[in-house]
Amino acid sequence: MGTFFIVFIIFGILVVGGFVVLIAFIIKKATEPKTAKFIENEKKVMYENVTKSRKNLSPHKANMYAQVTDAMEFNYRKAVTYYKLSGTIFNENRKPIVAFERIERGMYTKGHMYAMTKKQTFYFEFTGLEATFYCDNVLLGRFDKEGIIYDDTNQAIGKAKHPIKASFQIEFFKKTNHRLGEGLFPLQLNNRQLATINVAPNYDDIPYGHSVSSVFDTLGFGTPIITISENEQPTLEEEKWLLAFAIFETAFHGHWLIP
């Protein structure tokens, strides 16, 4: 009996020790910096994946920034060391207009994303609530955690401070989701309020299947992300910012992989 007990204790120690080692390995792999070569290879694969999805998109419209809605269909993959979200964003007519793929890892939401319309390509790098935007392989600019927007010369040109976003469920006869925080926020560019950004819903809190019909009919999504302010007409450069923010709101804020 004593020998069996000792063997049991030793076995338990080995199991616990192995589990601790496994956890330590996962944390190390998830937090260690990736090499530049690794990131470039990952970018190449993401680009190729999104390019394939691009073939199924509807034509690019002149005011594409106004076409992007909060309705998307996606696939979510959670691996040991990273999270990946691949999907398509729709317009109000339920036509696919943006394809994207997003990967992030670590405890501070560090990652990147490719997104394409039929005509333009956007690339996003983000850490926490800070992000850098590229359009057609050219640096567009960035915004910091305070929402201050900087152009490609690092000059402050505006502000878009995303409100706090959280949600909770109430289960009484049927489960309902409720969102906290403001439902929209202003986008200021070049000394004027150019537009309003509608906050994307929390897809990760929604139990429905993500078919196009369920997103539009059951959930009631399909609201345009960007609303241009009255009497405002964006420049060509501002249109790039508007489209970048519209895509980022749905594809990033619409589904928090690592809150």
mmCIF file of C-alpha atoms in Angstrom:
data_model
loop_
_atom_site.group_PDB
_atom_site.id
_atom_site.type_symbol
_atom_site.label_atom_id
_atom_site.label_comp_id
_atom_site.label_asym_id
_atom_site.label_seq_id
_atom_site.Cartn_x
_atom_site.Cartn_y
_atom_site.Cartn_z
ATOM 1 C CA MET A 1 0.000 0.000 0.000
ATOM 2 C CA GLY A 2 2.835 2.350 0.908
ATOM 3 C CA THR A 3 4.661 1.628 -2.351
ATOM 4 C CA PHE A 4 1.509 2.259 -4.368
ATOM 5 C CA PHE A 5 0.970 5.571 -2.604
ATOM 6 C CA ILE A 6 4.533 6.661 -3.324
ATOM 7 C CA VAL A 7 4.177 5.687 -6.990
ATOM 8 C CA PHE A 8 0.891 7.599 -7.142
ATOM 9 C CA ILE A 9 2.543 10.698 -5.643
ATOM 10 C CA ILE A 10 5.462 10.492 -8.062
ATOM 11 C CA PHE A 11 3.090 10.056 -10.992
ATOM 12 C CA GLY A 12 1.082 13.075 -9.837
ATOM 13 C CA ILE A 13 4.233 15.175 -9.573
ATOM 14 C CA LEU A 14 5.301 14.156 -13.087
ATOM 15 C CA VAL A 15 1.869 15.020 -14.502
ATOM 16 C CA VAL A 16 1.773 18.400 -12.784
ATOM 17 C CA GLY A 17 5.370 19.084 -13.755
ATOM 18 C CA GLY A 18 4.655 18.183 -17.375
ATOM 19 C CA PHE A 19 1.613 20.442 -17.387
ATOM 20 C CA VAL A 20 3.652 23.342 -15.976
ATOM 21 C CA VAL A 21 6.335 22.802 -18.610
ATOM 22 C CA LEU A 22 3.678 22.748 -21.338
ATOM 23 C CA ILE A 23 2.105 25.978 -20.087
ATOM 24 C CA ALA A 24 5.525 27.625 -19.879
ATOM 25 C CA PHE A 25 6.278 26.517 -23.446
ATOM 26 C CA ILE A 26 2.982 27.924 -24.743
ATOM 27 C CA ILE A 27 3.524 31.252 -22.969
ATOM 28 C CA LYS A 28 7.064 31.458 -24.311
ATOM 29 C CA LYS A 29 5.989 30.694 -27.874
ATOM 30 C CA ALA A 30 3.100 33.154 -27.688
ATOM 31 C CA THR A 31 5.126 36.038 -26.275
ATOM 32 C CA GLU A 32 8.547 35.718 -27.860
ATOM 33 C CA PRO A 33 9.166 38.256 -30.656
ATOM 34 C CA LYS A 34 8.928 36.901 -34.186
ATOM 35 C CA THR A 35 11.807 37.522 -36.568
ATOM 36 C CA ALA A 36 11.444 39.880 -39.502
ATOM 37 C CA LYS A 37 11.748 36.916 -41.850
ATOM 38 C CA PHE A 38 8.952 35.074 -40.050
ATOM 39 C CA ILE A 39 6.639 38.103 -40.273
ATOM 40 C CA GLU A 40 7.413 38.627 -43.963
ATOM 41 C CA ASN A 41 6.624 34.996 -44.723
ATOM 42 C CA GLU A 42 3.399 35.242 -42.745
ATOM 43 C CA LYS A 43 2.469 38.431 -44.618
ATOM 44 C CA LYS A 44 3.072 36.691 -47.926
ATOM 45 C CA VAL A 45 0.739 33.821 -47.031
ATOM 46 C CA MET A 46 -1.933 36.233 -45.771
ATOM 47 C CA TYR A 47 -1.673 38.274 -48.958
ATOM 48 C CA GLU A 48 -2.070 35.187 -51.115
ATOM 49 C CA ASN A 49 -5.075 33.989 -49.103
ATOM 50 C CA VAL A 50 -6.869 37.334 -49.365
ATOM 51 C CA THR A 51 -6.025 37.629 -53.061
ATOM 52 C CA LYS A 52 -7.846 34.325 -53.660
ATOM 53 C CA SER A 53 -10.939 35.609 -51.833
ATOM 54 C CA ARG A 54 -10.766 38.878 -53.758
ATOM 55 C CA LYS A 55 -11.918 37.084 -56.914
ATOM 56 C CA ASN A 56 -15.415 36.723 -55.428
ATOM 57 C CA LEU A 57 -15.868 40.393 -54.504
ATOM 58 C CA SER A 58 -18.250 42.835 -56.158
ATOM 59 C CA PRO A 59 -16.775 45.766 -58.119
ATOM 60 C CA HIS A 60 -15.110 48.628 -56.261
ATOM 61 C CA LYS A 61 -17.375 51.695 -56.090
ATOM 62 C CA ALA A 62 -16.212 55.311 -56.174
ATOM 63 C CA ASN A 63 -17.445 55.895 -52.596
ATOM 64 C CA MET A 64 -16.468 52.486 -51.258
ATOM 65 C CA TYR A 65 -15.939 53.940 -47.764
ATOM 66 C CA ALA A 66 -19.710 54.477 -47.574
ATOM 67 C CA GLN A 67 -20.477 50.921 -48.710
ATOM 68 C CA VAL A 68 -18.753 49.041 -45.870
ATOM 69 C CA THR A 69 -21.198 47.833 -43.219
ATOM 70 C CA ASP A 70 -20.953 46.008 -39.895
ATOM 71 C CA ALA A 71 -22.128 42.781 -41.581
ATOM 72 C CA MET A 72 -19.441 40.161 -42.085
ATOM 73 C CA GLU A 73 -19.036 36.439 -42.491
ATOM 74 C CA PHE A 74 -15.879 34.853 -41.102
ATOM 75 C CA ASN A 75 -13.891 31.816 -40.019
ATOM 76 C CA TYR A 76 -12.107 31.908 -36.683
ATOM 77 C CA ARG A 77 -9.114 29.731 -35.866
ATOM 78 C CA LYS A 78 -7.487 29.551 -32.454
ATOM 79 C CA ALA A 79 -4.084 27.856 -32.472
ATOM 80 C CA VAL A 80 -1.555 27.331 -29.684
ATOM 81 C CA THR A 81 0.464 30.467 -30.395
ATOM 82 C CA TYR A 82 -1.819 32.683 -32.487
ATOM 83 C CA TYR A 83 -5.365 33.597 -33.450
ATOM 84 C CA LYS A 84 -6.583 34.014 -37.027
ATOM 85 C CA LEU A 85 -9.729 35.566 -38.435
ATOM 86 C CA SER A 86 -10.539 35.318 -42.166
ATOM 87 C CA GLY A 87 -13.685 36.788 -43.619
ATOM 88 C CA THR A 88 -15.727 38.933 -45.941
ATOM 89 C CA ILE A 89 -17.506 42.245 -45.318
ATOM 90 C CA PHE A 90 -20.776 43.040 -47.089
ATOM 91 C CA ASN A 91 -22.571 46.156 -48.291
ATOM 92 C CA GLU A 92 -26.222 46.946 -47.598
ATOM 93 C CA ASN A 93 -27.242 44.893 -50.638
ATOM 94 C CA ARG A 94 -25.562 41.800 -49.133
ATOM 95 C CA LYS A 95 -22.830 41.844 -51.754
ATOM 96 C CA PRO A 96 -19.262 40.949 -50.668
ATOM 97 C CA ILE A 97 -17.025 43.989 -51.088
ATOM 98 C CA VAL A 98 -14.037 43.431 -48.749
ATOM 99 C CA ALA A 99 -11.994 40.279 -48.073
ATOM 100 C CA PHE A 100 -9.624 40.176 -45.120
ATOM 101 C CA GLU A 101 -7.355 37.986 -43.021
ATOM 102 C CA ARG A 102 -6.061 38.932 -39.589
ATOM 103 C CA ILE A 103 -3.504 37.263 -37.307
ATOM 104 C CA GLU A 104 -2.518 38.264 -33.796
ATOM 105 C CA ARG A 105 -0.614 36.812 -30.903
ATOM 106 C CA GLY A 106 0.590 37.665 -27.415
ATOM 107 C CA MET A 107 -1.105 39.320 -24.463
ATOM 108 C CA TYR A 108 -1.219 42.814 -25.961
ATOM 109 C CA THR A 109 -3.119 42.142 -29.186
ATOM 110 C CA LYS A 110 -0.087 42.471 -31.425
ATOM 111 C CA GLY A 111 -0.800 41.506 -34.997
ATOM 112 C CA HIS A 112 -1.494 42.472 -38.569
ATOM 113 C CA MET A 113 -4.164 42.226 -41.238
ATOM 114 C CA TYR A 114 -4.576 42.360 -44.998
ATOM 115 C CA ALA A 115 -7.840 43.605 -46.501
ATOM 116 C CA MET A 116 -8.750 44.036 -50.148
ATOM 117 C CA THR A 117 -11.542 45.481 -52.210
ATOM 118 C CA LYS A 118 -11.689 44.646 -55.907
ATOM 119 C CA LYS A 119 -9.423 47.643 -56.550
ATOM 120 C CA GLN A 120 -7.440 48.556 -53.421
ATOM 121 C CA THR A 121 -5.242 46.736 -50.913
ATOM 122 C CA PHE A 122 -4.913 47.740 -47.271
ATOM 123 C CA TYR A 123 -2.438 46.454 -44.717
ATOM 124 C CA PHE A 124 -2.794 47.081 -40.986
ATOM 125 C CA GLU A 125 -0.302 46.614 -38.150
ATOM 126 C CA PHE A 126 -1.629 46.925 -34.617
ATOM 127 C CA THR A 127 -0.548 46.652 -31.008
ATOM 128 C CA GLY A 128 -3.253 47.089 -28.408
ATOM 129 C CA LEU A 129 -5.367 50.052 -29.522
ATOM 130 C CA GLU A 130 -2.679 51.585 -31.735
ATOM 131 C CA ALA A 131 -2.526 50.869 -35.455
ATOM 132 C CA THR A 132 -0.668 51.784 -38.639
ATOM 133 C CA PHE A 133 -2.444 51.849 -42.013
ATOM 134 C CA TYR A 134 -1.015 51.202 -45.477
ATOM 135 C CA CYS A 135 -2.895 51.623 -48.749
ATOM 136 C CA ASP A 136 -1.609 49.936 -51.902
ATOM 137 C CA ASN A 137 1.803 49.353 -50.282
ATOM 138 C CA VAL A 138 2.189 53.027 -49.341
ATOM 139 C CA LEU A 139 2.158 54.254 -45.737
ATOM 140 C CA LEU A 140 -1.075 56.121 -45.064
ATOM 141 C CA GLY A 141 -0.443 56.911 -41.408
ATOM 142 C CA ARG A 142 -1.259 55.745 -37.901
ATOM 143 C CA PHE A 143 -3.242 56.495 -34.766
ATOM 144 C CA ASP A 144 -2.139 56.190 -31.142
ATOM 145 C CA LYS A 145 -3.996 54.961 -28.056
ATOM 146 C CA GLU A 146 -5.522 58.410 -27.559
ATOM 147 C CA GLY A 147 -6.983 58.283 -31.047
ATOM 148 C CA ILE A 148 -4.694 60.966 -32.473
ATOM 149 C CA ILE A 149 -4.219 60.404 -36.220
ATOM 150 C CA TYR A 150 -0.823 61.023 -37.842
ATOM 151 C CA ASP A 151 -0.067 61.176 -41.557
ATOM 152 C CA ASP A 152 2.872 59.560 -43.348
ATOM 153 C CA THR A 153 5.191 62.373 -42.196
ATOM 154 C CA ASN A 154 4.150 61.804 -38.553
ATOM 155 C CA GLN A 155 2.209 65.078 -38.402
ATOM 156 C CA ALA A 156 -1.025 65.057 -36.373
ATOM 157 C CA ILE A 157 -3.963 65.539 -38.747
ATOM 158 C CA GLY A 158 -7.010 64.457 -36.756
ATOM 159 C CA LYS A 159 -8.569 62.264 -34.122
ATOM 160 C CA ALA A 160 -10.806 59.194 -33.894
ATOM 161 C CA LYS A 161 -11.021 57.977 -30.293
ATOM 162 C CA HIS A 162 -12.824 54.637 -30.143
ATOM 163 C CA PRO A 163 -15.228 54.419 -27.166
ATOM 164 C CA ILE A 164 -15.012 51.705 -24.547
ATOM 165 C CA LYS A 165 -16.628 48.570 -25.920
ATOM 166 C CA ALA A 166 -18.070 45.798 -23.768
ATOM 167 C CA SER A 167 -21.151 43.612 -23.681
ATOM 168 C CA PHE A 168 -23.083 41.303 -21.379
ATOM 169 C CA GLN A 169 -25.825 38.701 -21.659
ATOM 170 C CA ILE A 170 -29.179 38.436 -19.894
ATOM 171 C CA GLU A 171 -30.882 35.031 -19.908
ATOM 172 C CA PHE A 172 -34.606 35.242 -19.166
ATOM 173 C CA PHE A 173 -36.706 32.891 -21.321
ATOM 174 C CA LYS A 174 -34.192 33.596 -24.087
ATOM 175 C CA LYS A 175 -30.632 34.886 -24.138
ATOM 176 C CA THR A 176 -30.166 38.513 -25.184
ATOM 177 C CA ASN A 177 -26.995 40.517 -25.691
ATOM 178 C CA HIS A 178 -26.535 44.089 -24.504
ATOM 179 C CA ARG A 179 -23.684 46.398 -25.466
ATOM 180 C CA LEU A 180 -22.107 49.009 -23.234
ATOM 181 C CA GLY A 181 -20.419 52.170 -24.469
ATOM 182 C CA GLU A 182 -21.237 54.712 -27.152
ATOM 183 C CA GLY A 183 -22.642 53.453 -30.439
ATOM 184 C CA LEU A 184 -20.712 55.914 -32.578
ATOM 185 C CA PHE A 185 -17.790 58.335 -32.423
ATOM 186 C CA PRO A 186 -16.494 61.270 -34.517
ATOM 187 C CA LEU A 187 -13.711 61.108 -37.086
ATOM 188 C CA GLN A 188 -11.878 64.428 -37.295
ATOM 189 C CA LEU A 189 -9.505 65.053 -40.177
ATOM 190 C CA ASN A 190 -7.753 68.209 -41.332
ATOM 191 C CA ASN A 191 -9.408 70.535 -38.802
ATOM 192 C CA ARG A 192 -13.008 69.422 -39.358
ATOM 193 C CA GLN A 193 -15.347 66.645 -38.316
ATOM 194 C CA LEU A 194 -15.404 64.742 -41.555
ATOM 195 C CA ALA A 195 -17.553 61.795 -40.536
ATOM 196 C CA THR A 196 -19.035 59.633 -37.803
ATOM 197 C CA ILE A 197 -17.962 56.016 -37.282
ATOM 198 C CA ASN A 198 -20.600 53.529 -36.149
ATOM 199 C CA VAL A 199 -19.266 51.037 -33.604
ATOM 200 C CA ALA A 200 -19.348 47.460 -34.894
ATOM 201 C CA PRO A 201 -21.322 44.885 -32.879
ATOM 202 C CA ASN A 202 -19.609 42.189 -30.828
ATOM 203 C CA TYR A 203 -19.632 39.158 -33.090
ATOM 204 C CA ASP A 204 -17.720 37.091 -30.540
ATOM 205 C CA ASP A 205 -20.639 37.397 -28.093
ATOM 206 C CA ILE A 206 -23.242 36.211 -30.586
ATOM 207 C CA PRO A 207 -24.292 32.530 -30.532
ATOM 208 C CA TYR A 208 -25.759 32.458 -34.058
ATOM 209 C CA GLY A 209 -24.120 30.839 -37.043
ATOM 210 C CA HIS A 210 -22.507 33.436 -39.223
ATOM 211 C CA SER A 211 -24.220 32.874 -42.546
ATOM 212 C CA VAL A 212 -25.105 35.930 -44.627
ATOM 213 C CA SER A 213 -28.834 35.468 -43.982
ATOM 214 C CA SER A 214 -28.399 35.133 -40.202
ATOM 215 C CA VAL A 215 -26.190 38.230 -40.061
ATOM 216 C CA PHE A 216 -28.731 40.350 -41.929
ATOM 217 C CA ASP A 217 -32.095 38.783 -41.080
ATOM 218 C CA THR A 218 -31.658 37.317 -37.613
ATOM 219 C CA LEU A 219 -29.124 39.731 -36.163
ATOM 220 C CA GLY A 220 -30.259 42.777 -38.113
ATOM 221 C CA PHE A 221 -26.744 43.886 -39.037
ATOM 222 C CA GLY A 222 -25.858 45.717 -42.227
ATOM 223 C CA THR A 223 -25.481 49.301 -40.992
ATOM 224 C CA PRO A 224 -22.888 51.394 -42.874
ATOM 225 C CA ILE A 225 -19.855 52.136 -40.721
ATOM 226 C CA ILE A 226 -19.130 55.612 -42.109
ATOM 227 C CA THR A 227 -21.581 58.524 -42.108
ATOM 228 C CA ILE A 228 -20.220 61.644 -43.801
ATOM 229 C CA SER A 229 -20.955 64.923 -42.006
ATOM 230 C CA GLU A 230 -23.393 67.291 -43.663
ATOM 231 C CA ASN A 231 -21.886 69.470 -46.405
ATOM 232 C CA GLU A 232 -18.551 67.652 -46.239
ATOM 233 C CA GLN A 233 -16.787 66.228 -49.282
ATOM 234 C CA PRO A 234 -13.689 64.091 -48.603
ATOM 235 C CA THR A 235 -10.538 64.467 -50.671
ATOM 236 C CA LEU A 236 -9.033 61.443 -52.419
ATOM 237 C CA GLU A 237 -6.540 61.051 -49.551
ATOM 238 C CA GLU A 238 -9.316 61.310 -46.972
ATOM 239 C CA GLU A 239 -11.299 58.655 -48.841
ATOM 240 C CA LYS A 240 -8.427 56.248 -48.186
ATOM 241 C CA TRP A 241 -8.569 57.052 -44.468
ATOM 242 C CA LEU A 242 -12.357 56.613 -44.419
ATOM 243 C CA LEU A 243 -12.191 53.226 -46.106
ATOM 244 C CA ALA A 244 -9.316 52.104 -43.876
ATOM 245 C CA PHE A 245 -11.235 53.063 -40.726
ATOM 246 C CA ALA A 246 -14.434 51.422 -42.013
ATOM 247 C CA ILE A 247 -12.659 48.123 -42.684
ATOM 248 C CA PHE A 248 -10.744 48.250 -39.396
ATOM 249 C CA GLU A 249 -13.914 48.906 -37.387
ATOM 250 C CA THR A 250 -15.712 45.818 -38.694
ATOM 251 C CA ALA A 251 -12.797 43.404 -39.144
ATOM 252 C CA PHE A 252 -10.957 44.390 -35.931
ATOM 253 C CA HIS A 253 -13.417 45.880 -33.435
ATOM 254 C CA GLY A 254 -16.213 43.637 -34.693
ATOM 255 C CA HIS A 255 -14.475 40.558 -33.367
ATOM 256 C CA TRP A 256 -12.048 40.807 -30.446
ATOM 257 C CA LEU A 257 -9.705 37.835 -30.617
ATOM 258 C CA ILE A 258 -7.714 38.977 -27.585
ATOM 259 C CA PRO A 259 -9.660 41.670 -25.647
#
